[in-house]
Coordinates of C-alpha atoms in Angstrom, one line a residue:
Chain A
X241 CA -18.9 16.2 3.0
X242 CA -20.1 14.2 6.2
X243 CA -17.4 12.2 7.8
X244 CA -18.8 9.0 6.3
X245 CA -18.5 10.4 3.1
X246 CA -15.0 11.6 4.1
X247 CA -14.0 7.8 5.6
X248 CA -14.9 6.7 2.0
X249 CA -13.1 9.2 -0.3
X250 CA -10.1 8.3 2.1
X251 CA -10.7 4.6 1.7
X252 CA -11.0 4.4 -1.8
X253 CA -7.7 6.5 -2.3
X254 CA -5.9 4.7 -0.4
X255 CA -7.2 1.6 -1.4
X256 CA -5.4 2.4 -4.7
X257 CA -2.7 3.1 -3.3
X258 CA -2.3 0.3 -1.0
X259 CA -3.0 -2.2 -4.5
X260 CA -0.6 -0.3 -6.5
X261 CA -2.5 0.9 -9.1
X262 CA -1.3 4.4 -8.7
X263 CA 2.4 3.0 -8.5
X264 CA 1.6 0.8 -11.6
X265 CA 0.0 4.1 -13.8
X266 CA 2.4 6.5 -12.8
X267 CA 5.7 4.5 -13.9
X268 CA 3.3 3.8 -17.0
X269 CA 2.8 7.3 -17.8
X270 CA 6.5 8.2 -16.7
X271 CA 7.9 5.5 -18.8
X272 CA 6.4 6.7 -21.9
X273 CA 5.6 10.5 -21.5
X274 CA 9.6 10.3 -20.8
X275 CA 10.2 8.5 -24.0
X276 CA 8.3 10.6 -25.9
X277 CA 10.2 13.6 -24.3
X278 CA 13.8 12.2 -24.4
X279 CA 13.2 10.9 -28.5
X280 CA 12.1 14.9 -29.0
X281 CA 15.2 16.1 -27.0
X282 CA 17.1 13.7 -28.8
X283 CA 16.3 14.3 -32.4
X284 CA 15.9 17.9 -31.4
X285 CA 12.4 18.2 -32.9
X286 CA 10.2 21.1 -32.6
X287 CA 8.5 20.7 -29.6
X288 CA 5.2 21.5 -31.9
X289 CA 5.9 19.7 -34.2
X290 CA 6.9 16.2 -32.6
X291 CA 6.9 16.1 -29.4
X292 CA 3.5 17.7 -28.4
X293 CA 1.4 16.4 -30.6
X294 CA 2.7 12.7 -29.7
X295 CA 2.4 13.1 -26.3
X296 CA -1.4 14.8 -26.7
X297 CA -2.2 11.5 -28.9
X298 CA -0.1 9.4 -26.1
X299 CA -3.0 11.0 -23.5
X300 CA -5.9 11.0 -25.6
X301 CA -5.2 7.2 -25.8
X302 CA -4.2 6.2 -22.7
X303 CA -5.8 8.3 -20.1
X304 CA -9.5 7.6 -20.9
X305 CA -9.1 3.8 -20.7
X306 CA -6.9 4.2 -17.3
X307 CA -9.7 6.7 -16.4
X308 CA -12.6 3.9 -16.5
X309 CA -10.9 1.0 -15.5
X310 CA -10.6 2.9 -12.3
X311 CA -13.6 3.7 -11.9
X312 CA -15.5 0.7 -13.5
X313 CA -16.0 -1.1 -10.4
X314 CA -16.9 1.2 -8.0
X315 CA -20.5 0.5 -7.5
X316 CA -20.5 -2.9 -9.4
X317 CA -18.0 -4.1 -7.7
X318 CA -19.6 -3.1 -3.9
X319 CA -23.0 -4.8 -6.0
X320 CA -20.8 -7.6 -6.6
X321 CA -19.4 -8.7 -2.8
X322 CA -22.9 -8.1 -1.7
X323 CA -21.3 -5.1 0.5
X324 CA -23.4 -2.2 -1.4
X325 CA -26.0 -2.5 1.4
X326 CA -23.4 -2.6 4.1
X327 CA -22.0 0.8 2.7
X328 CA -25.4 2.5 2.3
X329 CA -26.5 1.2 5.7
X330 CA -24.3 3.9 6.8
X331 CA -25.4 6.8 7.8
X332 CA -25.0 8.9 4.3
X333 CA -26.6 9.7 1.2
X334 CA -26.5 7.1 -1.7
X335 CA -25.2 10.6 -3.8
X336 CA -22.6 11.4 -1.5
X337 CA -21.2 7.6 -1.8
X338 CA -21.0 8.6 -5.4
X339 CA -19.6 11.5 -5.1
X340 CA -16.7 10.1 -2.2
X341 CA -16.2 7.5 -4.3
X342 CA -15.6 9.6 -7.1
X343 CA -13.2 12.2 -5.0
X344 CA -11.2 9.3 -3.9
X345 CA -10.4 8.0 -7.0
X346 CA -10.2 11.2 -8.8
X347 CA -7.4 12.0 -6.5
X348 CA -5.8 8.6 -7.2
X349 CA -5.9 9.8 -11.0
X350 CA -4.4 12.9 -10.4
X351 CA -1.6 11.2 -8.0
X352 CA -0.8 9.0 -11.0
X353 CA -1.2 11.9 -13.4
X354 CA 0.8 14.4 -11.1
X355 CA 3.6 12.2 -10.2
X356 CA 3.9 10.6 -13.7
X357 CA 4.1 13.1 -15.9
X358 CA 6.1 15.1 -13.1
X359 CA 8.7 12.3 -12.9
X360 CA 8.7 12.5 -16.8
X361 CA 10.1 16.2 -16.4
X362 CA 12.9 14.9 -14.6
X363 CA 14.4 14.0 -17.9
X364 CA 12.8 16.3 -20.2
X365 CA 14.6 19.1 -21.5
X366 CA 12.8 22.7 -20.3
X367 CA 11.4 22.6 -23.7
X368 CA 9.7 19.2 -22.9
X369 CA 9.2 20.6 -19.3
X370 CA 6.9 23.4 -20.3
X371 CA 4.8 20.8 -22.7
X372 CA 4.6 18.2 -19.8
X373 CA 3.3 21.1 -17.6
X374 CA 1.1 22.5 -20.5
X375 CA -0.2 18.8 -21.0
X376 CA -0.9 18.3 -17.3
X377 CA -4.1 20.3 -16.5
X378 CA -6.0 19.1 -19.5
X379 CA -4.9 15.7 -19.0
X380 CA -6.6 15.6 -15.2
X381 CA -10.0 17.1 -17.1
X382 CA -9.9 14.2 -19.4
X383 CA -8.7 11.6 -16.9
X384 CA -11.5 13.0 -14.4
X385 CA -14.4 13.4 -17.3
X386 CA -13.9 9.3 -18.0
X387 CA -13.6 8.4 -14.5
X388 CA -17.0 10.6 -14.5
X389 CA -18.3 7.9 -17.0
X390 CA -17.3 4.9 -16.1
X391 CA -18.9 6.1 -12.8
X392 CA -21.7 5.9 -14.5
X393 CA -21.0 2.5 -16.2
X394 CA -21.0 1.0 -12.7
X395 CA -23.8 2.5 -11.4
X396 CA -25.9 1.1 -14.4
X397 CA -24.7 -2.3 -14.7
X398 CA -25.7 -5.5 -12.6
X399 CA -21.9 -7.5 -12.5
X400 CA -18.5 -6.2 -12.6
X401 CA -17.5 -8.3 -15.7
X402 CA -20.4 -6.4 -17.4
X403 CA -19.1 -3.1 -16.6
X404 CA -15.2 -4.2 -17.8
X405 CA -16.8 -5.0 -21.2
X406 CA -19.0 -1.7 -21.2
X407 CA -15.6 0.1 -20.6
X408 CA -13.9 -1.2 -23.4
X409 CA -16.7 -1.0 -26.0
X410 CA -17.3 2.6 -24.3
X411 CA -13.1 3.7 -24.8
X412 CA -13.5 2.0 -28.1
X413 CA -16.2 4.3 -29.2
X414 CA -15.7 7.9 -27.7
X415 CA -11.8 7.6 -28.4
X416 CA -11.3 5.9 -31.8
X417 CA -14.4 5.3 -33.8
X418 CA -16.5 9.0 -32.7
X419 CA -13.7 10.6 -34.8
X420 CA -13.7 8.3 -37.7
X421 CA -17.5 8.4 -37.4
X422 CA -17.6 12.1 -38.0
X423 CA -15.5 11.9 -40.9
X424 CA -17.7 9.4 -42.3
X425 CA -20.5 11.4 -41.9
X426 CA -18.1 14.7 -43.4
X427 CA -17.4 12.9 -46.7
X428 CA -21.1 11.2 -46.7
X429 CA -23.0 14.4 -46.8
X430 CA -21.3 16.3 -49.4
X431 CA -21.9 19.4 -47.4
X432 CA -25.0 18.7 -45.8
X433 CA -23.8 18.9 -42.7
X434 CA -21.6 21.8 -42.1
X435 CA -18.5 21.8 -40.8
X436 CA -19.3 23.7 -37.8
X437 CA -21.6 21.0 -36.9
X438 CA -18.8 18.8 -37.3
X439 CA -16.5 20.8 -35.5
X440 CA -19.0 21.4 -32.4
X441 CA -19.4 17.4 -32.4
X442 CA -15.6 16.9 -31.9
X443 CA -15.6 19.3 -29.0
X444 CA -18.7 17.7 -27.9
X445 CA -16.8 14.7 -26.8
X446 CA -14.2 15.3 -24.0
X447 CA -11.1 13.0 -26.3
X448 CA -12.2 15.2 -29.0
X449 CA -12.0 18.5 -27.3
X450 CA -8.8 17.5 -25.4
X451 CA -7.1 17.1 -28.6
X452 CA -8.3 19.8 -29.9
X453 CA -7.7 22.2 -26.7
X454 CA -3.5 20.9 -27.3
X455 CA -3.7 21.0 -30.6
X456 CA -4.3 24.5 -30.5
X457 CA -1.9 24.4 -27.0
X458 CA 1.3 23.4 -29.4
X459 CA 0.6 24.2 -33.0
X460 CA -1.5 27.4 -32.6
X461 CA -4.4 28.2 -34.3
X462 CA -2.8 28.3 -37.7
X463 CA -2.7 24.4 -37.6
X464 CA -6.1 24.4 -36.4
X465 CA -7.1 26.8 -39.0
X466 CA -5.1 24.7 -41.9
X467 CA -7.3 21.9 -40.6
X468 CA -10.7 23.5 -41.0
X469 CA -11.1 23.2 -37.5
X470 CA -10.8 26.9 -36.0
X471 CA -14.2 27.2 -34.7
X472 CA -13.9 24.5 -33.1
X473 CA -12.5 25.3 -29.7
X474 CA -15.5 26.7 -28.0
X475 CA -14.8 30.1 -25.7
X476 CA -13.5 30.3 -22.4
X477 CA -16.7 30.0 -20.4
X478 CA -18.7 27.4 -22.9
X479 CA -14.8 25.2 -22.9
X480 CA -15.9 25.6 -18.7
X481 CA -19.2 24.4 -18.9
X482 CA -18.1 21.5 -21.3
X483 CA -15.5 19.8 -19.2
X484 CA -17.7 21.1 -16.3
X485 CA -20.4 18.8 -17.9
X486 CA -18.3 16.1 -18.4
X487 CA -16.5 16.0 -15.4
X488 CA -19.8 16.0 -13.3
X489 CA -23.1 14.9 -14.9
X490 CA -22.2 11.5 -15.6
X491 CA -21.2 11.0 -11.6
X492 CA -24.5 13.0 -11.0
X493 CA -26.7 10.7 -13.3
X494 CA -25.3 7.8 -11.0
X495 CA -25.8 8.8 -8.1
X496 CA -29.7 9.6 -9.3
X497 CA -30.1 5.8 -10.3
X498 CA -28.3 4.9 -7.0
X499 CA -30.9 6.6 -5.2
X500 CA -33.6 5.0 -7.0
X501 CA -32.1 1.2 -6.8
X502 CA -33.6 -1.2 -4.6
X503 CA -30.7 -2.4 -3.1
X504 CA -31.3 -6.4 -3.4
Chain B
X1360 CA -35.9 -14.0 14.8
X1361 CA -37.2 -13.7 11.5
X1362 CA -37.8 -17.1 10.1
X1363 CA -39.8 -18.2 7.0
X1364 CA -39.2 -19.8 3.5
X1365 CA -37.1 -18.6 1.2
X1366 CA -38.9 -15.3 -0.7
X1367 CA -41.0 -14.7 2.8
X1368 CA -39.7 -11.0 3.0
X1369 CA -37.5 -11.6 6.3
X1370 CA -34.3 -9.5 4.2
X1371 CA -36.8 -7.1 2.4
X1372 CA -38.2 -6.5 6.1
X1373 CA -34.4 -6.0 7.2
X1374 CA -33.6 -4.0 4.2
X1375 CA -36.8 -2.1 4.8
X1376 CA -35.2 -0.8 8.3
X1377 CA -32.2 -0.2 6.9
X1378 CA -33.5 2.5 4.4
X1379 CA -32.3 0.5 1.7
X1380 CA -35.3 -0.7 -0.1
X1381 CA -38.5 1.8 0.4
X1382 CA -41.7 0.2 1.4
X1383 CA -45.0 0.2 -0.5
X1384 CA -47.1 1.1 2.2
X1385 CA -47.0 0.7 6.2
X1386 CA -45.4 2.5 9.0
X1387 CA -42.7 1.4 11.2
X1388 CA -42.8 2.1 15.0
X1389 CA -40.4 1.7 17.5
X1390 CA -42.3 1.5 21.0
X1391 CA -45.4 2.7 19.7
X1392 CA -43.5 5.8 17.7
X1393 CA -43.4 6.0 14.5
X1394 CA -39.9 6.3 12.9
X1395 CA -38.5 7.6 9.9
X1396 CA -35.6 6.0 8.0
X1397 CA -32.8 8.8 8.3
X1398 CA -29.2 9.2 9.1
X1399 CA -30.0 9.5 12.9
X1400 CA -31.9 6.0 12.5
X1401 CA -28.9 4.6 11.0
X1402 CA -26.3 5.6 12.9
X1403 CA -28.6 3.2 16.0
X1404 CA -28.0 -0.3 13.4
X1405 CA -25.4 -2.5 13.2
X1406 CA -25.8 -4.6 10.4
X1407 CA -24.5 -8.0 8.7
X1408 CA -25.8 -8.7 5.6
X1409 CA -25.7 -12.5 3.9
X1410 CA -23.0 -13.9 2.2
X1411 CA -20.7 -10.7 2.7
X1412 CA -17.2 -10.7 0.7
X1413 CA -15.7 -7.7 1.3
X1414 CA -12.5 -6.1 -1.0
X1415 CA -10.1 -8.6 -0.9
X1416 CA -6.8 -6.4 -0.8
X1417 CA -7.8 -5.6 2.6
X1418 CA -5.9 -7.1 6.0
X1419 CA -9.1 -7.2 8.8
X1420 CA -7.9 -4.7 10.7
X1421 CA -8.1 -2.3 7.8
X1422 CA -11.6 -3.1 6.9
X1423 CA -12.7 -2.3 10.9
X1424 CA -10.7 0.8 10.9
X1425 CA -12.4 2.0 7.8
X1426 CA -15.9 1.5 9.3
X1427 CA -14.6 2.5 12.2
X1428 CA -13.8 6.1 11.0
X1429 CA -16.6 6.2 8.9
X1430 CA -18.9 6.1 12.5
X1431 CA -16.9 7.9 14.5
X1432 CA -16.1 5.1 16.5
X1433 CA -12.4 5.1 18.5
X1434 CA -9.9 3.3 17.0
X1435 CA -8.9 1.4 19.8
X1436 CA -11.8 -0.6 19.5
X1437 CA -11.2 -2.2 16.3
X1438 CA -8.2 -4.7 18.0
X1439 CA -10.6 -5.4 20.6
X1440 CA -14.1 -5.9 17.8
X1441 CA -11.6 -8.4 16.5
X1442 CA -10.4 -9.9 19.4
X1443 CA -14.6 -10.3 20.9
X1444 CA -14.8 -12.2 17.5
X1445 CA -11.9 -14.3 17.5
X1446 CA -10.1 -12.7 14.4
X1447 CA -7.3 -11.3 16.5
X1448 CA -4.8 -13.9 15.1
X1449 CA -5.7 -12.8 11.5
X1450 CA -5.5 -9.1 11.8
X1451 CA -2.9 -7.8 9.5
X1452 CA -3.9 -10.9 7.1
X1453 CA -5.9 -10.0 3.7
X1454 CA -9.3 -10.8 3.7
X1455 CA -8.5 -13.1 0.6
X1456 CA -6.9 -15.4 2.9
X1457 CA -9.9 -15.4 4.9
X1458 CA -12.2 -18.4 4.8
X1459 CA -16.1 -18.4 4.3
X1460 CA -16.5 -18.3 8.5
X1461 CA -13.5 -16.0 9.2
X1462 CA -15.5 -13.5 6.8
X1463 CA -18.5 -14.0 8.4
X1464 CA -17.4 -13.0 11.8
X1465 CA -15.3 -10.2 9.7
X1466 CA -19.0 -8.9 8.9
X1467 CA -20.1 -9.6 12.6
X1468 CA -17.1 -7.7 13.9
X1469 CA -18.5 -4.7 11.5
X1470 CA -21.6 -4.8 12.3
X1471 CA -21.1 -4.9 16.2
X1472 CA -18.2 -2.3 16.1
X1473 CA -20.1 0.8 17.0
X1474 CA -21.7 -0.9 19.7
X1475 CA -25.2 -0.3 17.8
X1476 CA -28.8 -0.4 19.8
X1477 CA -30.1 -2.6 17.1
X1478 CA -28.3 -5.2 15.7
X1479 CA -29.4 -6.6 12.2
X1480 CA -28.1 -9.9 11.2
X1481 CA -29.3 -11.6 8.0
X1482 CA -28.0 -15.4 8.6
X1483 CA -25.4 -14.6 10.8
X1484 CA -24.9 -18.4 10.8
X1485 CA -24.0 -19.7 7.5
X1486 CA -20.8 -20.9 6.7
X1487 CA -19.7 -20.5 10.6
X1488 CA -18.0 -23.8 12.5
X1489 CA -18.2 -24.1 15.8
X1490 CA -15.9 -21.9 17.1
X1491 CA -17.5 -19.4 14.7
X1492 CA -21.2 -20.1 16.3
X1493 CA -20.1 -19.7 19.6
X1494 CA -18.5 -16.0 19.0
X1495 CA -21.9 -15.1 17.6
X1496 CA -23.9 -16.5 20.3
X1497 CA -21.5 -14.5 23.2
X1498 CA -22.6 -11.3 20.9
X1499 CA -26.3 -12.2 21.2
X1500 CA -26.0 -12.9 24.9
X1501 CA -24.3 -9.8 25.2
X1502 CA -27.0 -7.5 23.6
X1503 CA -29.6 -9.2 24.9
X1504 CA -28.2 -8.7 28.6
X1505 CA -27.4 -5.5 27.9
X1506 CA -31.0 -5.2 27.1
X1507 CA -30.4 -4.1 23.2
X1508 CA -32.0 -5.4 20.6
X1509 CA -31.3 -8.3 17.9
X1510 CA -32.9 -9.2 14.6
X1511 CA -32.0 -12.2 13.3
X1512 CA -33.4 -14.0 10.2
X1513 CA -32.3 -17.5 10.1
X1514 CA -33.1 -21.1 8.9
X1515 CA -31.3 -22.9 11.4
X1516 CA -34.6 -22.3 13.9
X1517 CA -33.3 -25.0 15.9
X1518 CA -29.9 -24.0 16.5
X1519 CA -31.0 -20.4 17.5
X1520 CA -34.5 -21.0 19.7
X1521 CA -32.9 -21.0 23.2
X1522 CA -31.2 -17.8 22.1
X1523 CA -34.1 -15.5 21.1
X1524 CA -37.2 -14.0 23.0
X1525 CA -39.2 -13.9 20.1
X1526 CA -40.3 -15.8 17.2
X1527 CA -41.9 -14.2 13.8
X1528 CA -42.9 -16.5 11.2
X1529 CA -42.9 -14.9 7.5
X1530 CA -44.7 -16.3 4.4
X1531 CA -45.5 -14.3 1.7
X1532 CA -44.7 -10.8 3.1
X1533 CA -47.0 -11.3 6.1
X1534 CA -46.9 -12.4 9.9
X1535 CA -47.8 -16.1 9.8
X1536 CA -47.1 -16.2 13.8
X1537 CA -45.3 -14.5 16.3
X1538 CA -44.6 -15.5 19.8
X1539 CA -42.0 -17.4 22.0
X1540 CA -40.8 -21.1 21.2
X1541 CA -43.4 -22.3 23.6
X1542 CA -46.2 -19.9 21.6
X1543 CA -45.2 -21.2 18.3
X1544 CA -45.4 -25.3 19.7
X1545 CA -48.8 -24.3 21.1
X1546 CA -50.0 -22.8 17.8
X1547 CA -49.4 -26.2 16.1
X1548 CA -50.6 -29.1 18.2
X1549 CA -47.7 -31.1 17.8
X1550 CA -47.2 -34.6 20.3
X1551 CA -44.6 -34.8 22.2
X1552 CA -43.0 -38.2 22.5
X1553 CA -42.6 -40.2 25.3
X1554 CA -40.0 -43.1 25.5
X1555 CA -40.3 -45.2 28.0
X1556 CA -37.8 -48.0 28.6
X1557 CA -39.8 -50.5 30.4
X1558 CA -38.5 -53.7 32.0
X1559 CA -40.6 -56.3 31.7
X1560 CA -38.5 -58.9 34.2
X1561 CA -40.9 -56.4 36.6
X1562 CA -44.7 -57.0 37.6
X1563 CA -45.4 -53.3 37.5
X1564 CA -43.4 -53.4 33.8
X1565 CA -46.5 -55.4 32.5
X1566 CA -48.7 -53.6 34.5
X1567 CA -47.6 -50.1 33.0
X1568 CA -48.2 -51.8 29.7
X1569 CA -52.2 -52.7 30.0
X1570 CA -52.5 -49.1 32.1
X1571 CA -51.4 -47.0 29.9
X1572 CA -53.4 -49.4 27.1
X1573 CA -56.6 -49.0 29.8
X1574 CA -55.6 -45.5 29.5
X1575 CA -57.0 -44.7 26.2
X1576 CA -55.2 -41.7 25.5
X1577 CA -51.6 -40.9 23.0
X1578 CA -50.7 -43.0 19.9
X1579 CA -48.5 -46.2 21.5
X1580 CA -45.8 -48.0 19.8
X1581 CA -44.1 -50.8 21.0
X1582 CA -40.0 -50.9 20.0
X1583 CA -38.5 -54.1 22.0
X1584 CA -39.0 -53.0 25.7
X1585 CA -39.1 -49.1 24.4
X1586 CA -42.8 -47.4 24.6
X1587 CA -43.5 -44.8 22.3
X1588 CA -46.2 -43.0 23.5
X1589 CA -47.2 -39.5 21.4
X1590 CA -49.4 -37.0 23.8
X1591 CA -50.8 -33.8 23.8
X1592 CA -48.8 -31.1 26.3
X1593 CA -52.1 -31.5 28.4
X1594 CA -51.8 -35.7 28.1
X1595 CA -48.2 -35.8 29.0
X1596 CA -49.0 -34.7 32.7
X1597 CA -51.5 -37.4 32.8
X1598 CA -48.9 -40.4 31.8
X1599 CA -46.7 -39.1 33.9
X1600 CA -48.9 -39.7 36.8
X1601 CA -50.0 -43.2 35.3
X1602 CA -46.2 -43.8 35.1
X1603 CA -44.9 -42.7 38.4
X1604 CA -47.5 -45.4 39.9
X1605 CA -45.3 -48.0 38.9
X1606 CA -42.2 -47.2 40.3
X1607 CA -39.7 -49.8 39.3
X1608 CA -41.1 -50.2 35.9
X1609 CA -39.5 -48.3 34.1
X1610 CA -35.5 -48.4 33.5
X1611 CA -35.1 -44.7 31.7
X1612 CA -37.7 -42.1 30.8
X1613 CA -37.1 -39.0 27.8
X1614 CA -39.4 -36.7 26.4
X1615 CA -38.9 -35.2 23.2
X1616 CA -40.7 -32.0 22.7
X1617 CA -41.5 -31.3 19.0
X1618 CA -38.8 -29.3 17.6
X1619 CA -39.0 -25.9 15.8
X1620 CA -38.3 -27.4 12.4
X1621 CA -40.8 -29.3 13.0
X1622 CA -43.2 -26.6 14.3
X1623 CA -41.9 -24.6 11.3
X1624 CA -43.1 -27.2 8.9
X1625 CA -46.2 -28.3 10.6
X1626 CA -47.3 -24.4 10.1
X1627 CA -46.4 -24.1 6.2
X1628 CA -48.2 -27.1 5.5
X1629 CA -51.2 -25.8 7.5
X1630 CA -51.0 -22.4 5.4
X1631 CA -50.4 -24.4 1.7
X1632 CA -53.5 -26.2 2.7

């Protein structure tokens, strides 16, 4: 990275920080991955049974919106203050402002991530501990796939309030109705469409395959299994190149129309 | 100075240079070699775009010091970008505090802060008040004595003539005319005006009256003891001469040379028609 593109990663991080947002989020996701944790500890519930599984649907929730909201305004929003030409006056690539803007705030995610969950462990019993720390890897890969896409909502829309509205139709979408959608089409079909299609679908979008990837994390395949679901979880190297998709062609695809923009 | 009607191309020209909007055709030469739009040509511009906001969690100071590391530039010099622009006061306050001017020169501060070869300002003078037009016109003096080089695209043609070399009208992606002020006034065959406060208690006030009637030449109007005559650059040397032969005619003497706006709008028409 050129040390424009590292000024800006830099910026934008700090830029979060400096407005709170990563205070804000992290208390957010300490506040509730610790209630989840201490209601577990407290009913002395099987950490399978209760505990991971409501935190995983906690995530799966939460995370993707926090995700794009982050990252919903980073092009619109430079589009919007007329400073997108000051930026790309610079000397640096239109991808690599992408792609720094995209590092900085990914590392803001992961600070709010990182320091919510871990504060979250401070009350959690070592049983909760382990799930936190089982939780937290997947967690960044979702957080950073939807920061990848609402990258890509910014880069394609004209105003900010545009790309806000986008977000929420787009979380609306991918994390509650692709699920219901695919059931729809399960029960529709009579068969028609096999279940491995299905399966592959769910996996296909990265709130799908997170849940999926925990699922199997705290319940074990049997679950999965008792669900219809065990092929499902793709291999180690395709469950790579899925989240590897996710987490960069979205950003990649933005900063390809960046590039092409005539910067007005 | 760039100046032209609105949709002339003076900000797709400076967007052109600054790599952020590809031309259709043409090449751009600096001295007589061509150039490419790169990085290297970048890092040589300083550049204020129009009506710049900039995020408004930011103090001044922060803004500058993020540009500043972004070109390498020491960060010493931010305190003293924002002192040479009069922001010194309102360092460490957000730039949502700021008013329209105070982010203006916030922008000018940018643009100026890596001491650039070529500065590109895209009407560096709306929204600034006085104190704000004077910081910008210390920067152009500046450059221009340090023998770097300004673009400015303006409609305030007036306020910024005496501080440019060169003029460039735009309309409709091409050079209308380019030259200096006096080029531009040459181009258009505008009067000048000629008021002559003439005291007719005076002989030679009469006299200066049927003379300059004898004479033939320039539109005359008569305003109470004011003469308004209107002459060509080449007739105003000749009433001068007519004038100075009556000495105690005339109480007060001013000439009006036709102004830029003027100029400016004399040439549109000439092009609509």
């Amino acid at each position: 990275m050129s040390r424009v593109g590292f000024a800006l990663a830099v910026h934008e991080l700090s830029e979060r920080i400096r407005d709170r947002w990563v205070l804000v989020i992290s208390a957010l996701f300490a506040l509730l991955a610790s209630g989840v944790s201490l209601y577990g500890r407290i009913a002395e519930a099987d950490v399978a049974a209760l505990t991971g599984p409501s935190l995983v649907t906690l995530t799966a929730l939460l995370v993707p919106l926090v995700a794009m909201v982050l990252s919903h305004d980073a092009i619109v929003g430079e589009r919007d203050r007329n400073t997108l030409g000051l930026l790309l006056s610079l000397p640096v690539s239109r991808i690599e402002v992408v792609a720094a803007k995209y590092v900085g705030r990914s590392l803001a995610l992961a600070l709010a991530v990182v320091v919510g969950l871990g504060a979250a462990m401070a009350v959690s019993g070592p049983a909760g501990v382990r799930t936190l720390l089982a939780l937290m890897g997947p967690t960044l890969l979702l957080g950073l796939s939807f920061l990848s896409l609402g990258m890509l909502i910014s880069a394609c829309t004209r105003r900010q309030v545009t790309a806000a509205s986008v977000v929420v139709v787009a979380w609306f979408l991918l994390v509650f109705f692709y699920d219901l959608a695919l059931l729809g089409i399960l029960v529709i079909s009579d068969g028609a469409v096999s279940q491995q299609v299905i399966s592959s679908l769910v996996v296909a979008n990265p709130a799908g395959l997170f849940r999926v990837q925990m699922m199997q994390a705290f319940a074990g395949p049997e679950l999965l299994r008792n669900l219809g679901m065990t092929t499902a979880l793709p291999g180690f190297a395709a469950l790579c190149l899925l989240w590897g998709a996710w987490l960069l062609l979205p950003c990649a695809v933005s900063g390809l129309l960046l590039t092409r923009e005539k910067v007005t | 100075m760039l100046a032209g009607p609105n949709g002339a191309g003076k900000t797709t020209l400076m967007k052109v240079l600054l790599g952020l909007v590809r031309p259709d055709a043409g090449v751009f030469e600096v001295d007589g070699v061509p150039v490419s739009i790169d990085n290297a040509w970048k890092r040589r511009i300083g550049y204020l775009p129009e009506a710049v906001a900039f995020s408004d969690n930011l103090s001044g100071q922060q803004l500058l010091r993020f540009f500043a590391r972004a070109r390498g530039v020491d960060r010493r010099r931010v305190d003293c970008v924002l002192e040479q622009v009069g922001l010194d006061h309102a360092r460490r306050r957000a730039v949502r505090g700021y008013s329209r001017g105070m982010r203006q020169r916030l922008g000018l501060g940018v643009a100026i802060l890596a001491s650039p070869e070529l500065l590109i300002l895209d009407e560096p003078t709306a929204g600034l008040d006085q104190e704000g037009l004077g910081v910008l016109w210390r920067i152009l003096a500046e450059w221009r004595e340090a023998g770097r080089l300004v673009l400015v695209s303006t409609h305030d043609l007036a306020l910024t003539e005496r501080r440019v070399d060169d003029i460039c009208v735009l309309r409709a992606g091409r050079v209308l005319v380019q030259g200096t002020g006096h080029d531009l006034r040459r181009a258009v065959d505008l009067p000048h005006r000629v008021w002559l406060d003439v005291d007719d208690h005076e002989p030679e006030g009469r006299q200066l009256r049927e003379a300059i009637a004898a004479w033939g030449h320039g539109r005359v109007t008569t305003t109470g003891q004011a003469l308004r005559v209107e002459v060509s650059p080449e007739e105003l040397l000749e009433l001068m001469r007519i004038q100075s032969r009556f000495p105690k005619a005339v109480r007060g003497l001013r000439v009006e040379e036709p102004t830029l706006d003027m100029v400016y709008e004399k040439l549109l028409e000439a092009e609509e028609r």
